[in-house]
Coordinates of C-alpha atoms in Angstrom, one line a residue:
M22 CA 43.6 131.9 14.2
A23 CA 42.7 135.6 14.2
A24 CA 45.4 138.1 14.6
V25 CA 45.7 139.9 17.9
P26 CA 45.5 143.6 17.7
A27 CA 48.7 145.6 18.4
E28 CA 47.1 147.5 21.3
R29 CA 46.5 144.3 23.2
E30 CA 49.9 142.7 22.6
R31 CA 51.9 145.6 23.8
P32 CA 50.7 145.6 27.5
R33 CA 51.1 141.8 27.9
R34 CA 54.8 142.0 26.9
R35 CA 55.4 144.7 29.5
E36 CA 53.9 142.5 32.3
E37 CA 56.2 139.5 31.3
R38 CA 59.3 141.6 31.4
A39 CA 58.3 142.9 34.9
G40 CA 57.7 139.4 36.2
G41 CA 61.0 138.1 34.9
A42 CA 62.9 140.9 36.7
K43 CA 61.2 140.1 39.9
R44 CA 62.1 136.4 39.6
R45 CA 65.7 137.3 38.9
R46 CA 65.9 139.5 42.0
R47 CA 64.5 136.7 44.2
D48 CA 67.2 134.2 42.9
E49 CA 70.2 136.6 43.4
P50 CA 71.6 137.1 46.9
P51 CA 70.8 140.3 48.5
Q52 CA 73.4 143.0 48.1
E53 CA 74.6 144.9 51.1
P54 CA 74.0 148.6 50.9
P55 CA 77.1 150.7 50.5
E56 CA 78.7 152.0 53.6
R57 CA 78.0 155.5 54.4
P58 CA 80.8 157.9 55.4
G59 CA 81.3 158.2 59.1
E60 CA 79.9 154.7 60.0
S61 CA 82.1 151.9 61.5
P62 CA 82.6 148.7 59.5
R63 CA 80.3 145.8 60.3
E64 CA 81.8 142.8 62.3
P65 CA 82.1 139.5 60.5
P66 CA 79.7 136.7 61.4
A67 CA 80.6 134.7 64.5
E68 CA 82.2 131.3 63.9
P69 CA 81.3 128.2 65.9
G70 CA 82.7 127.7 69.4
Y71 CA 84.8 124.7 68.8
L72 CA 86.6 126.3 65.9
A73 CA 87.4 129.3 68.0
L74 CA 88.8 127.0 70.7
A75 CA 90.9 125.2 68.1
R76 CA 92.3 128.5 66.7
G77 CA 93.2 129.7 70.2
L78 CA 95.0 126.5 71.1
L79 CA 97.0 126.5 67.9
A80 CA 97.9 130.1 68.4
G81 CA 99.2 129.3 71.9
S82 CA 96.7 131.4 73.8
A83 CA 93.1 131.0 75.1
P84 CA 90.5 132.4 72.6
A85 CA 88.4 135.3 73.6
R86 CA 84.8 134.7 74.4
R87 CA 82.4 135.6 71.6
S88 CA 78.7 136.0 71.5
P89 CA 76.8 132.9 70.6
A90 CA 76.2 132.4 66.9
P91 CA 72.7 132.9 65.6
A92 CA 70.6 129.8 65.2
R93 CA 70.4 128.3 61.7
P94 CA 68.0 125.8 60.3
A95 CA 68.8 122.2 61.0
G96 CA 70.8 120.5 58.3
E97 CA 72.1 123.7 56.8
P98 CA 76.0 123.8 57.0
A99 CA 77.8 126.9 58.1
D100 CA 80.0 128.7 55.7
G101 CA 83.6 127.4 55.7
E102 CA 82.8 124.7 58.3
A103 CA 83.4 121.7 56.1
G104 CA 86.9 122.5 54.9
D105 CA 88.6 124.8 57.5
G106 CA 87.1 123.0 60.5
D107 CA 88.4 119.6 59.6
D108 CA 91.9 120.9 59.0
L109 CA 92.0 122.7 62.4
L110 CA 90.7 119.7 64.3
G111 CA 93.1 117.3 62.6
Q112 CA 96.1 119.5 63.3
L113 CA 95.0 119.8 67.0
I114 CA 94.7 116.0 67.4
R115 CA 98.2 115.6 65.8
D116 CA 99.7 118.1 68.1
L117 CA 98.2 116.5 71.2
N118 CA 99.6 113.1 70.1
E119 CA 103.1 114.5 70.1
I120 CA 104.9 113.8 73.5
N121 CA 108.0 115.9 72.7
E122 CA 106.5 118.6 74.9
V123 CA 104.4 117.8 77.9
P124 CA 101.7 120.3 79.0
F125 CA 102.1 121.5 82.6
F126 CA 99.1 123.7 83.1
D127 CA 99.9 126.7 80.8
V128 CA 103.6 125.8 80.3
Q129 CA 105.1 123.4 77.7
L130 CA 108.1 121.4 79.1
P131 CA 110.5 119.1 77.3
Y132 CA 109.9 115.4 78.0
E133 CA 113.3 114.9 79.8
L134 CA 112.5 117.8 82.2
A135 CA 109.0 116.5 82.9
L136 CA 110.5 113.0 83.6
K137 CA 112.9 114.6 86.1
I138 CA 109.9 116.2 87.9
F139 CA 108.0 112.9 88.0
Q140 CA 111.0 111.2 89.6
Y141 CA 110.1 112.8 92.9
L142 CA 106.7 111.1 93.0
G143 CA 105.7 107.8 94.6
K144 CA 103.6 105.0 93.4
A145 CA 100.3 106.6 94.5
E146 CA 101.1 110.0 93.0
L147 CA 102.2 108.4 89.7
G148 CA 98.9 106.5 89.6
R149 CA 96.9 109.8 90.1
C150 CA 99.0 111.6 87.4
A151 CA 98.3 108.8 84.9
Q152 CA 94.6 109.7 85.1
V153 CA 95.1 113.3 84.0
S154 CA 95.6 112.9 80.3
R155 CA 97.0 110.6 77.7
T156 CA 100.3 112.4 77.7
W157 CA 100.7 112.3 81.5
K158 CA 99.8 108.6 81.4
I159 CA 102.6 107.8 79.0
L160 CA 105.0 109.9 81.2
A161 CA 103.8 108.3 84.5
E162 CA 104.4 104.8 83.2
D163 CA 107.9 105.4 82.0
E164 CA 110.2 102.5 82.7
V165 CA 112.9 104.8 84.3
L166 CA 110.4 105.9 87.0
W167 CA 109.3 102.4 88.0
Y168 CA 112.8 101.0 87.8
R169 CA 113.9 103.6 90.3
L170 CA 111.0 102.8 92.6
C171 CA 111.8 99.1 92.4
Q172 CA 115.4 99.8 93.4
E173 CA 114.4 102.1 96.3
E174 CA 112.2 99.5 97.8
G175 CA 115.0 96.9 97.7
Y176 CA 113.8 94.7 94.9
L177 CA 115.9 93.2 92.1
L178 CA 119.0 95.2 93.0
D179 CA 121.3 93.1 90.8
M180 CA 119.3 93.8 87.6
S181 CA 119.6 96.6 85.1
I182 CA 116.8 98.5 83.5
S183 CA 116.9 96.5 80.3
D184 CA 116.3 93.2 82.1
H185 CA 112.5 93.7 82.3
S186 CA 110.1 95.0 79.7
C187 CA 107.6 96.3 82.3
W188 CA 109.1 97.4 85.6
K189 CA 105.7 98.5 86.9
L190 CA 104.5 94.9 86.7
A191 CA 107.8 93.6 88.2
L192 CA 107.3 95.9 91.2
K193 CA 103.8 94.6 91.6
N194 CA 104.9 91.0 91.5
C195 CA 107.7 91.7 94.1
R196 CA 105.2 93.3 96.5
A197 CA 102.7 90.5 96.0
R198 CA 105.5 87.9 96.8
E199 CA 106.5 89.9 99.9
H200 CA 102.9 89.9 101.1
M201 CA 102.6 86.2 100.5
L202 CA 105.8 85.5 102.4
K203 CA 104.7 87.7 105.3
T204 CA 101.3 85.9 105.4
N205 CA 103.1 82.5 105.3
W206 CA 105.4 83.5 108.2
K207 CA 102.4 84.6 110.3
N208 CA 100.4 81.4 109.6
R209 CA 103.3 79.0 109.6
V210 CA 102.7 77.9 106.1
G211 CA 105.5 76.2 104.2
A212 CA 107.8 73.2 104.0
V213 CA 109.8 71.9 107.1
S214 CA 112.9 69.7 106.6
Q215 CA 115.6 68.2 108.8
L216 CA 119.2 68.3 107.7
H217 CA 120.3 64.7 108.3
Y218 CA 123.7 63.2 109.1
E219 CA 125.3 59.8 109.6
P220 CA 124.1 57.8 112.6
G221 CA 126.1 57.9 115.8
R222 CA 127.1 61.6 115.4
V223 CA 126.3 64.3 118.0
L224 CA 125.8 67.8 116.7
C225 CA 128.4 70.2 118.2
D226 CA 128.1 73.6 116.5
V227 CA 126.2 75.2 113.7
H228 CA 126.6 78.4 111.7
C229 CA 124.7 79.8 108.7
C230 CA 125.3 82.5 106.1
D231 CA 122.9 83.4 103.2
G232 CA 121.2 80.0 103.4
V233 CA 124.4 77.9 103.5
V234 CA 124.5 75.8 106.7
M235 CA 127.8 74.6 108.2
A236 CA 127.7 71.9 111.0
G237 CA 130.4 70.2 113.1
Y238 CA 129.9 66.8 114.8
S239 CA 131.4 64.8 117.6
S240 CA 133.1 62.6 115.0
G241 CA 135.2 65.5 113.8
E242 CA 133.3 65.8 110.5
V243 CA 132.3 69.1 109.0
K244 CA 129.4 69.3 106.5
L245 CA 127.7 71.9 104.4
W246 CA 124.1 72.3 103.2
D247 CA 122.9 74.7 100.6
T248 CA 119.2 75.3 101.5
R249 CA 118.8 77.6 98.5
T250 CA 119.0 74.7 96.1
W251 CA 117.7 72.1 98.6
D252 CA 120.9 70.0 98.3
Y253 CA 120.4 67.3 100.9
R254 CA 123.6 65.5 100.1
A255 CA 126.0 67.7 102.1
P256 CA 129.7 67.5 101.1
V257 CA 132.1 66.6 103.9
L258 CA 135.0 69.1 104.3
A259 CA 138.3 67.2 104.8
A260 CA 140.0 68.2 108.0
V261 CA 143.7 68.2 108.8
A262 CA 144.8 65.6 111.4
G263 CA 146.1 67.0 114.6
P264 CA 149.5 66.4 116.2
G265 CA 148.4 62.9 117.3
G266 CA 148.6 61.8 113.7
A267 CA 146.2 59.6 111.8
G268 CA 143.1 58.3 113.6
A269 CA 139.8 59.5 114.8
L270 CA 139.4 63.2 114.7
P271 CA 138.5 65.0 118.0
H272 CA 135.2 66.8 118.5
V273 CA 134.5 70.0 116.6
S274 CA 134.4 72.9 119.0
F275 CA 133.3 75.8 116.7
V276 CA 132.3 76.4 113.1
R277 CA 132.0 79.7 111.2
I278 CA 131.1 80.5 107.6
N279 CA 130.7 83.6 105.4
S280 CA 130.1 84.1 101.7
S281 CA 133.6 82.8 100.7
L282 CA 135.3 81.0 103.6
A283 CA 134.5 78.2 106.1
V284 CA 136.4 77.7 109.4
A285 CA 136.3 74.9 111.9
A286 CA 138.2 74.4 115.2
H287 CA 138.6 71.0 116.9
E288 CA 139.1 70.1 120.6
D289 CA 142.9 69.6 120.1
G290 CA 143.4 73.2 119.0
T291 CA 143.5 72.5 115.2
V292 CA 142.0 75.2 113.0
S293 CA 141.2 74.6 109.3
V294 CA 140.1 77.1 106.7
W295 CA 138.3 76.1 103.5
S296 CA 137.4 78.1 100.4
L297 CA 133.8 77.6 99.3
L298 CA 134.9 78.2 95.7
L299 CA 138.0 75.9 95.5
G300 CA 136.9 72.6 97.0
Q301 CA 136.8 70.4 100.0
E302 CA 140.5 70.5 100.8
P303 CA 141.6 73.2 103.4
I304 CA 143.5 76.2 102.0
H305 CA 145.0 77.0 105.4
H306 CA 145.4 75.5 108.9
F307 CA 147.3 76.2 112.1
Q308 CA 147.6 74.7 115.5
H309 CA 147.1 75.9 119.1
N310 CA 148.7 74.3 122.1
Q311 CA 145.3 74.2 123.9
H312 CA 141.7 73.9 123.0
L313 CA 139.9 77.1 121.8
Q314 CA 137.6 79.2 123.9
A315 CA 136.3 81.3 121.0
L316 CA 136.5 81.5 117.2
A317 CA 135.5 84.4 114.9
L318 CA 135.3 85.0 111.2
A319 CA 134.9 88.3 109.5
P320 CA 131.4 88.5 108.0
G321 CA 132.5 90.0 104.7
G322 CA 136.2 89.5 104.6
A323 CA 139.0 86.9 104.9
A324 CA 140.1 87.3 108.5
V325 CA 140.1 84.7 111.3
A326 CA 140.5 85.3 115.0
T327 CA 141.0 82.6 117.7
A328 CA 141.3 82.7 121.4
S329 CA 143.2 79.9 123.2
G330 CA 144.2 80.2 126.8
F331 CA 145.4 83.8 127.4
Q332 CA 146.3 84.3 123.7
V333 CA 144.3 85.9 120.9
R334 CA 145.5 85.3 117.4
L335 CA 144.6 87.1 114.1
E336 CA 145.0 85.4 110.7
S337 CA 144.5 86.9 107.3
P338 CA 145.8 86.5 103.8
D339 CA 148.1 89.1 102.2
D340 CA 147.8 90.6 98.7
R341 CA 149.2 87.5 97.0
G342 CA 146.9 85.1 98.9
F343 CA 149.4 83.8 101.4
W344 CA 148.1 83.5 105.0
Q345 CA 150.0 85.3 107.7
T346 CA 149.6 86.3 111.4
P347 CA 149.3 90.1 111.5
G348 CA 148.8 90.2 115.3
T349 CA 149.1 88.1 118.5
F350 CA 147.8 89.5 121.8
E351 CA 148.3 88.3 125.4
I352 CA 145.2 88.7 127.5
Q353 CA 145.2 88.9 131.3
K354 CA 142.1 86.6 131.6
L355 CA 140.4 83.8 129.7
V356 CA 138.4 85.0 126.7
N357 CA 134.7 84.3 126.8
F358 CA 133.5 86.1 123.6
L359 CA 135.3 87.1 120.4
N360 CA 134.1 89.0 117.3
L361 CA 135.7 90.5 114.3
V362 CA 134.6 94.0 113.2
P363 CA 133.0 93.8 109.7
D364 CA 133.8 96.1 106.8
V365 CA 137.3 97.0 107.9
R366 CA 139.9 97.8 105.3
G367 CA 143.4 96.7 105.8
S368 CA 144.4 94.9 109.0
P369 CA 141.6 93.1 110.9
V370 CA 140.1 94.5 114.1
A371 CA 138.7 92.2 116.9
V372 CA 136.7 92.8 120.0
A373 CA 137.3 90.3 122.8
A374 CA 135.5 90.0 126.2
A375 CA 137.5 88.3 129.0
E376 CA 135.4 88.1 132.2
D377 CA 134.9 91.8 133.2
I378 CA 137.2 93.4 130.6
V379 CA 136.4 94.2 127.0
Y380 CA 139.4 94.7 124.6
L381 CA 139.7 96.4 121.3
L382 CA 142.4 94.5 119.3
K383 CA 143.9 96.1 116.2
A384 CA 146.5 94.2 114.2
E385 CA 150.0 95.8 114.2
A386 CA 149.0 97.9 117.3
P387 CA 148.9 97.2 121.0
G388 CA 145.6 96.0 122.5
R389 CA 143.4 98.7 124.1
I390 CA 140.9 98.2 127.0
L391 CA 137.4 99.4 125.8
H392 CA 135.6 98.7 129.1
S393 CA 136.5 97.4 132.5
V394 CA 134.5 97.3 135.7
Y395 CA 135.7 95.0 138.5
G396 CA 133.1 92.5 139.5
Q397 CA 130.8 93.0 136.5
P398 CA 131.4 90.2 134.0
V399 CA 130.4 90.3 130.4
T400 CA 127.6 87.9 129.6
C401 CA 127.1 88.4 125.8
L402 CA 128.7 90.3 122.9
D403 CA 127.9 91.4 119.4
V404 CA 129.7 93.8 117.0
A405 CA 128.5 95.9 114.1
A406 CA 130.5 98.0 111.6
H407 CA 131.2 100.9 114.0
E408 CA 129.7 99.8 117.3
A409 CA 129.9 97.0 119.9
A410 CA 127.1 96.0 122.3
F411 CA 127.7 93.7 125.3
G412 CA 125.7 92.9 128.4
I413 CA 127.2 93.2 131.9
K414 CA 126.1 91.4 135.0
T415 CA 125.9 93.4 138.3
F416 CA 125.1 92.3 141.8
G417 CA 121.8 94.1 141.9
W418 CA 120.8 92.6 145.2
L419 CA 123.8 94.3 146.9
L420 CA 124.3 97.5 145.0
N421 CA 120.7 98.0 143.8
E422 CA 122.0 98.3 140.2
P423 CA 120.2 96.4 137.4
N424 CA 121.9 94.5 134.6
Q425 CA 122.3 96.5 131.4
I426 CA 123.6 96.4 127.8
L427 CA 126.3 98.9 126.9
L428 CA 126.8 100.3 123.4
Y429 CA 130.3 101.6 122.6
N430 CA 131.5 103.5 119.6
L431 CA 134.6 101.7 118.2
E432 CA 136.0 104.9 116.6
T433 CA 135.8 107.1 119.7
N434 CA 136.0 104.2 122.3
Q435 CA 133.3 105.9 124.3
C436 CA 130.0 104.6 125.7
V437 CA 127.1 105.8 123.6
T438 CA 124.2 104.6 125.6
K439 CA 123.0 102.1 128.2
V440 CA 119.8 100.2 127.7
G441 CA 117.9 97.6 129.8
N442 CA 117.1 97.5 133.5
S443 CA 116.7 93.9 134.3
M444 CA 117.3 91.8 137.4
G445 CA 118.3 88.9 135.2
A446 CA 121.5 88.7 133.2
F447 CA 121.4 89.2 129.4
S448 CA 122.3 85.9 127.8
C449 CA 122.4 86.9 124.1
V450 CA 122.3 90.1 122.0
N451 CA 122.0 90.8 118.3
L452 CA 123.2 94.1 116.8
H453 CA 124.7 93.3 113.4
S454 CA 121.6 91.9 111.8
S455 CA 119.0 94.2 113.4
P456 CA 117.4 97.2 111.7
P457 CA 119.3 100.6 112.0
N458 CA 119.2 102.1 115.6
M459 CA 117.6 98.9 116.9
L460 CA 118.8 96.1 119.1
V461 CA 117.3 92.8 120.3
A462 CA 118.4 90.9 123.4
G463 CA 117.5 87.7 125.3
N464 CA 117.6 87.4 129.1
K465 CA 117.8 84.8 131.7
D466 CA 114.5 86.0 133.0
R467 CA 112.8 84.4 130.0
R468 CA 112.0 87.7 128.3
V469 CA 113.0 89.0 124.9
R470 CA 113.4 92.8 124.6
V471 CA 113.7 95.1 121.6
F472 CA 115.5 98.4 122.3
D473 CA 115.5 101.7 120.4
L474 CA 119.0 103.0 120.7
R475 CA 118.0 106.6 119.8
R476 CA 115.7 106.9 122.8
G477 CA 117.6 104.4 125.0
E478 CA 114.6 102.4 126.1
A479 CA 112.7 99.2 125.3
V480 CA 110.0 99.4 122.7
C481 CA 108.9 95.8 123.0
C482 CA 109.1 93.1 125.8
V483 CA 107.7 89.7 125.3
Q484 CA 107.7 86.6 127.5
G485 CA 107.0 83.0 126.5
H486 CA 110.0 80.8 127.2
Q487 CA 110.2 78.4 130.1
L488 CA 113.9 78.9 130.6
G489 CA 116.5 81.5 129.6
V490 CA 116.7 82.8 126.0
C491 CA 119.9 81.8 124.2
S492 CA 119.5 83.1 120.6
V493 CA 117.6 86.0 119.0
Q494 CA 117.3 87.7 115.7
M495 CA 114.9 90.4 114.4
D496 CA 113.9 92.4 111.3
E497 CA 111.4 95.2 110.6
W498 CA 108.3 93.4 111.9
K499 CA 109.2 90.1 113.6
V500 CA 111.5 88.6 116.2
V501 CA 112.7 84.9 116.3
S502 CA 114.0 83.6 119.7
G503 CA 115.3 80.2 120.9
G504 CA 115.3 79.1 124.5
E505 CA 117.3 76.7 126.7
E506 CA 114.3 74.4 126.9
G507 CA 114.3 73.9 123.1
L508 CA 111.4 76.2 122.4
L509 CA 111.5 78.3 119.2
C510 CA 109.1 81.3 119.2
V511 CA 108.2 83.7 116.4
W512 CA 106.9 87.1 117.6
D513 CA 105.1 90.0 116.0
Q514 CA 107.2 92.9 117.2
R515 CA 104.6 95.7 116.8
M516 CA 101.8 93.8 118.4
A517 CA 104.1 92.1 121.0
T518 CA 102.3 88.8 120.5
K519 CA 103.5 85.3 119.7
L520 CA 102.6 84.1 116.2
W521 CA 103.6 80.4 116.6
E522 CA 106.2 78.2 118.3
M523 CA 108.0 74.9 117.8
H524 CA 109.6 72.6 120.3
A525 CA 112.6 70.2 120.2
R526 CA 114.6 68.5 122.9
H527 CA 117.8 70.5 123.0
P528 CA 118.6 74.2 123.4
V529 CA 118.2 76.4 120.3
R530 CA 121.8 77.6 120.1
H531 CA 121.6 79.1 116.6
V532 CA 118.9 81.1 114.7
W533 CA 119.2 82.6 111.3
F534 CA 116.5 83.7 108.8
D535 CA 115.9 85.9 105.8
S536 CA 112.7 86.7 103.9
H537 CA 111.8 83.1 103.1
I538 CA 114.1 80.7 105.0
L539 CA 114.5 80.0 108.7
I540 CA 117.4 77.9 110.0
T541 CA 117.4 76.7 113.6
A542 CA 119.8 74.3 115.4
N543 CA 119.1 72.4 118.6
I544 CA 122.5 71.5 120.0
P545 CA 122.8 69.2 123.0
E546 CA 125.0 70.1 125.9
E547 CA 126.4 66.6 126.3
K548 CA 128.6 65.5 123.5
N549 CA 129.3 62.0 125.0
P550 CA 125.9 60.8 126.2
R551 CA 125.6 57.8 128.5
G552 CA 124.9 54.4 126.8
S553 CA 126.9 55.0 123.7
S554 CA 129.9 52.8 122.8
I555 CA 133.4 53.9 122.2
T556 CA 133.1 53.8 118.4
E557 CA 131.8 56.9 116.7
D558 CA 129.5 55.0 114.3
D559 CA 127.5 53.4 117.0
P560 CA 123.9 53.2 115.7
S561 CA 122.5 52.5 119.1
L562 CA 122.9 56.2 120.0
H563 CA 119.4 57.4 120.3
R564 CA 118.1 60.2 118.1
K565 CA 117.2 62.2 121.2
Y566 CA 120.8 62.7 122.1
R567 CA 122.0 63.8 118.7
G568 CA 120.6 67.3 118.2
V569 CA 118.8 68.4 115.0
I570 CA 118.9 71.2 112.4
Y571 CA 115.6 72.4 111.0
S572 CA 115.1 74.3 107.7
Y573 CA 111.8 76.1 107.2
D574 CA 110.9 77.3 103.7
F575 CA 108.1 79.9 103.6
S576 CA 108.3 80.6 99.9
V577 CA 106.0 77.7 99.0
D578 CA 102.6 78.7 97.9
Q579 CA 100.0 77.5 100.3
L580 CA 97.7 76.5 97.5
A581 CA 100.3 74.5 95.6
V582 CA 100.3 70.7 95.7
D583 CA 104.1 70.6 96.5
S584 CA 103.5 72.5 99.8
V585 CA 101.9 69.4 101.4
L586 CA 104.4 68.2 104.0
P587 CA 105.6 64.6 103.5
I588 CA 105.1 62.2 106.4
C589 CA 108.7 61.0 106.4
R590 CA 111.9 62.6 105.2
S591 CA 114.3 59.9 106.3
S592 CA 116.8 58.5 103.7
Y593 CA 116.3 54.9 104.9
D594 CA 120.0 54.3 104.7
E595 CA 120.4 53.6 108.4
V596 CA 120.6 50.2 110.0
S597 CA 117.2 48.5 110.0
G598 CA 115.5 47.6 113.2
Y599 CA 115.6 51.1 114.8
S600 CA 112.3 52.6 114.4
Y601 CA 113.3 55.7 116.3
N602 CA 115.6 56.7 113.4
I603 CA 112.5 57.6 111.3
G604 CA 112.3 61.4 111.0
L605 CA 108.8 62.6 110.9
A606 CA 108.0 66.0 109.4
V607 CA 107.1 68.7 111.8
P608 CA 104.8 70.4 112.7
Y609 CA 102.9 67.2 113.3
D610 CA 99.5 69.0 113.3
S611 CA 100.0 69.7 109.6
I612 CA 100.4 66.1 108.5

């Protein structure tokens, strides 16, 4: 190869060196020109918006608004985004998961203080708060809040907070059960049973407390049924023989029962007291010279009051359990009604109505006249913890004054209010089991009235009985009444309409119900019907003369198979050949 002349080789090398410098300048990043004196420093490039938000939240203050970052080519990562951004977002998520401090707008509160604020909210407000954020959802579903709501609405009062793992679900189930019971009450859905007894016995008196039914018969027997456990084999309480010695016991005049004691009075003046915890033998008994006109048992205590002739006697146990007579009172007239004041500490207090005089009788103190108007007899009486309500009968066709119910305060002995303006006499009144400031009464004019004691007027008046009303009870939304003709009516108080009715032969003398059980007693007036023999076990005594006790259970699910009413509930232990002793289930239209 021929040699290149030196003059040609020298310009080519200069061109290669210039091209290499240009390539190196393109590969290197551009250098910023030096700052000139007097110029302000340049601002750093704007970071992405979510990183600015994260930095502001971590710093405890809202970030300042910045101008939007310049657009960059797709797929080209920003400087520092891969490392710093992941750390900031991870720390932000970890801080939001912490519930030691609950965000309330721009204030951070401790969990206990936030829970205290949420305790003032109801179910609907807690449901709305649970939709705000994850932290508020955890706070709104705290077990302490729902346990308090469950207790405030009257559900599961005997349970502690550790008895349920989810009190929100427990409250939901309780409200669903309450709705089912209310629907069953309105539609008369449930099981109906008769509390049976031996043939030849006539029902004399019935009383009920918390689902335990006590009944006395013309044979002198006293039986108990526990409808809460559906115990149909009722035990017989052994009574003490009267002064006549051994032999047939006289008829039972009155029976009373509470949560711990049961009391029965016979026609010969014998009074027996049993303990529901100790057994079937009486723990105390005493004797009157005459038959009793009235018998009372303290609803929540261990005190008994009896009225025989012109004498009222109070019996109660002392601190050691020995029964004594703390007070005996002589009354000017025969006592028609007698009640013991509930929730009284110490000596018992009784309210007695003798024709047109109402007495307040305190043990170890002289009797005091609470009300007395000549010629205005008392027709009914009921007593609550601090008040007494009784109906008076006036001669309205002479004095143009209607019959009324008077409400007296037992602490001041003053008349609080007068309600009712009826031409018929009030035959029954219920104050102790009615809602606060409410009273229900039945009248001889076949009407049932509900009174508001604050306004002193009737808020509901319904009519559906064919004869006078002899027993009533009410709660927040319904009224149950029994008539002299044997008709049992269930009313919707707010709508003033009849929901349903049941009919039996004898007057409905006793009515008791709670949320799911209804007890009614049809007690005949005649205790010795015509056609029966002298012996008490005469099977020829027709069923229609005996009286009956019905037990309605509305807690049965209407879709369950067990809720189908059986055709016959008789025990088949009676003497064969008497077809009228077969007890058909009622209502008959549900068979």
